[in-house]
mmCIF file of C-alpha atoms in Angstrom:
data_model
loop_
_atom_site.group_PDB
_atom_site.id
_atom_site.type_symbol
_atom_site.label_atom_id
_atom_site.label_comp_id
_atom_site.label_asym_id
_atom_site.label_seq_id
_atom_site.Cartn_x
_atom_site.Cartn_y
_atom_site.Cartn_z
ATOM 1 C CA UNK C 1 0.000 0.000 0.000
ATOM 2 C CA UNK C 2 1.389 3.376 -1.033
ATOM 3 C CA UNK C 3 0.933 6.442 1.100
ATOM 4 C CA UNK C 4 0.769 9.690 -0.822
ATOM 5 C CA UNK C 5 2.208 12.686 0.993
ATOM 6 C CA UNK C 6 0.413 15.907 0.051
ATOM 7 C CA UNK C 7 2.579 18.594 -1.532
ATOM 8 C CA UNK C 8 1.818 20.868 1.409
ATOM 9 C CA UNK C 9 3.638 18.436 3.709
ATOM 10 C CA UNK C 10 6.742 18.124 1.521
ATOM 11 C CA UNK C 11 9.726 20.375 1.939
ATOM 12 C CA UNK C 12 11.060 19.339 5.309
ATOM 13 C CA UNK C 13 11.618 21.586 8.317
ATOM 14 C CA UNK C 14 11.388 24.884 6.398
ATOM 15 C CA UNK C 15 7.876 24.069 5.203
ATOM 16 C CA UNK C 16 6.906 22.888 8.695
ATOM 17 C CA UNK C 17 8.128 26.186 10.179
ATOM 18 C CA UNK C 18 6.063 28.080 7.631
ATOM 19 C CA UNK C 19 2.998 26.047 8.509
ATOM 20 C CA UNK C 20 3.560 26.672 12.210
ATOM 21 C CA UNK C 21 3.888 30.420 11.574
ATOM 22 C CA UNK C 22 0.666 30.393 9.530
ATOM 23 C CA UNK C 23 -1.147 28.497 12.267
ATOM 24 C CA UNK C 24 0.128 30.937 14.912
ATOM 25 C CA UNK C 25 -0.985 33.932 12.827
ATOM 26 C CA UNK C 26 -4.403 32.362 12.340
ATOM 27 C CA UNK C 27 -4.665 31.714 16.074
ATOM 28 C CA UNK C 28 -3.697 35.336 16.830
ATOM 29 C CA UNK C 29 -6.195 36.633 14.260
ATOM 30 C CA UNK C 30 -8.932 34.439 15.713
ATOM 31 C CA UNK C 31 -8.210 35.646 19.260
ATOM 32 C CA UNK C 32 -8.347 39.291 18.145
ATOM 33 C CA UNK C 33 -11.570 38.693 16.240
ATOM 34 C CA UNK C 34 -13.140 36.875 19.187
ATOM 35 C CA UNK C 35 -12.335 39.835 21.416
ATOM 36 C CA UNK C 36 -13.983 42.171 18.881
ATOM 37 C CA UNK C 37 -17.013 39.895 18.534
ATOM 38 C CA UNK C 38 -17.427 39.656 22.318
ATOM 39 C CA UNK C 39 -17.570 43.467 22.518
ATOM 40 C CA UNK C 40 -20.286 43.818 19.857
ATOM 41 C CA UNK C 41 -23.838 44.643 20.856
ATOM 42 C CA UNK C 42 -26.962 43.401 19.088
ATOM 43 C CA UNK C 43 -30.563 44.504 19.287
ATOM 44 C CA UNK C 44 -33.379 42.102 18.413
ATOM 45 C CA UNK C 45 -37.118 42.745 18.460
ATOM 46 C CA UNK C 46 -39.813 40.148 19.003
ATOM 47 C CA UNK C 47 -43.588 40.051 19.040
ATOM 48 C CA UNK C 48 -43.878 42.670 16.334
ATOM 49 C CA UNK C 49 -41.621 45.065 18.194
ATOM 50 C CA UNK C 50 -43.278 44.933 21.622
ATOM 51 C CA UNK C 51 -40.130 43.403 23.130
ATOM 52 C CA UNK C 52 -36.581 44.544 22.357
ATOM 53 C CA UNK C 53 -33.581 42.605 23.640
ATOM 54 C CA UNK C 54 -30.036 43.946 23.741
ATOM 55 C CA UNK C 55 -27.340 41.300 23.948
ATOM 56 C CA UNK C 56 -23.560 41.371 23.660
ATOM 57 C CA UNK C 57 -21.253 39.065 21.737
ATOM 58 C CA UNK C 58 -20.726 36.925 24.838
ATOM 59 C CA UNK C 59 -24.455 36.101 24.692
ATOM 60 C CA UNK C 60 -25.114 38.089 27.862
ATOM 61 C CA UNK C 61 -28.485 39.850 27.834
ATOM 62 C CA UNK C 62 -27.845 43.536 28.543
ATOM 63 C CA UNK C 63 -31.428 44.776 28.666
ATOM 64 C CA UNK C 64 -35.012 43.909 27.811
ATOM 65 C CA UNK C 65 -37.467 46.638 26.861
ATOM 66 C CA UNK C 66 -41.145 45.706 27.113
ATOM 67 C CA UNK C 67 -43.840 47.948 25.675
ATOM 68 C CA UNK C 68 -46.863 48.347 27.955
ATOM 69 C CA UNK C 69 -49.350 46.986 25.422
ATOM 70 C CA UNK C 70 -47.868 43.459 25.712
ATOM 71 C CA UNK C 71 -48.326 43.417 29.494
ATOM 72 C CA UNK C 72 -51.629 41.720 30.229
ATOM 73 C CA UNK C 73 -51.958 40.392 33.794
ATOM 74 C CA UNK C 74 -54.425 37.810 32.492
ATOM 75 C CA UNK C 75 -52.013 36.528 29.828
ATOM 76 C CA UNK C 76 -48.532 36.354 31.347
ATOM 77 C CA UNK C 77 -47.858 33.264 29.213
ATOM 78 C CA UNK C 78 -47.870 35.327 26.007
ATOM 79 C CA UNK C 79 -45.335 37.775 27.441
ATOM 80 C CA UNK C 80 -43.174 34.866 28.536
ATOM 81 C CA UNK C 81 -43.371 33.293 25.054
ATOM 82 C CA UNK C 82 -42.386 36.572 23.379
ATOM 83 C CA UNK C 83 -39.427 36.990 25.755
ATOM 84 C CA UNK C 84 -38.201 33.440 25.127
ATOM 85 C CA UNK C 85 -38.529 33.881 21.348
ATOM 86 C CA UNK C 86 -36.673 37.188 21.450
ATOM 87 C CA UNK C 87 -33.830 35.918 23.617
ATOM 88 C CA UNK C 88 -33.411 32.804 21.461
ATOM 89 C CA UNK C 89 -33.362 34.958 18.310
ATOM 90 C CA UNK C 90 -30.745 37.247 19.863
ATOM 91 C CA UNK C 91 -28.509 34.296 20.767
ATOM 92 C CA UNK C 92 -28.937 32.866 17.260
ATOM 93 C CA UNK C 93 -27.932 36.210 15.737
ATOM 94 C CA UNK C 94 -24.739 36.325 17.846
ATOM 95 C CA UNK C 95 -23.826 32.728 16.955
ATOM 96 C CA UNK C 96 -24.432 33.235 13.230
ATOM 97 C CA UNK C 97 -22.383 36.442 13.197
ATOM 98 C CA UNK C 98 -19.535 34.816 15.129
ATOM 99 C CA UNK C 99 -19.522 31.798 12.811
ATOM 100 C CA UNK C 100 -19.561 33.924 9.644
ATOM 101 C CA UNK C 101 -16.764 36.172 10.887
ATOM 102 C CA UNK C 102 -14.553 33.269 12.029
ATOM 103 C CA UNK C 103 -14.989 31.508 8.672
ATOM 104 C CA UNK C 104 -13.451 34.584 7.035
ATOM 105 C CA UNK C 105 -10.225 33.781 8.901
ATOM 106 C CA UNK C 106 -10.281 30.003 8.910
ATOM 107 C CA UNK C 107 -11.835 29.423 5.516
ATOM 108 C CA UNK C 108 -14.026 26.857 7.314
ATOM 109 C CA UNK C 109 -11.000 24.586 7.766
ATOM 110 C CA UNK C 110 -12.868 21.672 9.266
ATOM 111 C CA UNK C 111 -11.720 18.165 8.525
ATOM 112 C CA UNK C 112 -14.106 15.573 7.156
ATOM 113 C CA UNK C 113 -16.304 14.502 10.038
ATOM 114 C CA UNK C 114 -15.083 17.437 12.124
ATOM 115 C CA UNK C 115 -16.431 20.627 10.526
ATOM 116 C CA UNK C 116 -15.180 23.891 11.934
ATOM 117 C CA UNK C 117 -12.255 22.256 13.721
ATOM 118 C CA UNK C 118 -10.411 25.576 13.816
#
């Protein structure tokens, strides 16, 4: 059985040093981007705008604004449902943004069976 060595792995120690430098740069770029993403703030509305959630890139809810017309003492369940939907949408927005931004650096370098490894 023959094992084929990819061209990217040929070239001995010099090529390995280059690969290590590239990996280190990518790691540094990812750390800087993660810091920037953590500092971002997002605003998401739910229930047709009656609830507004502000969340940061660390997925920490900063504030929730509730318009009076959604507050019905006889229907607390609806308010609860709108809050849950809004918070989940805010978290989804942060995750999608983080994923999209990281893929710009990594080129989605996952290995087969392990997507997004880096």
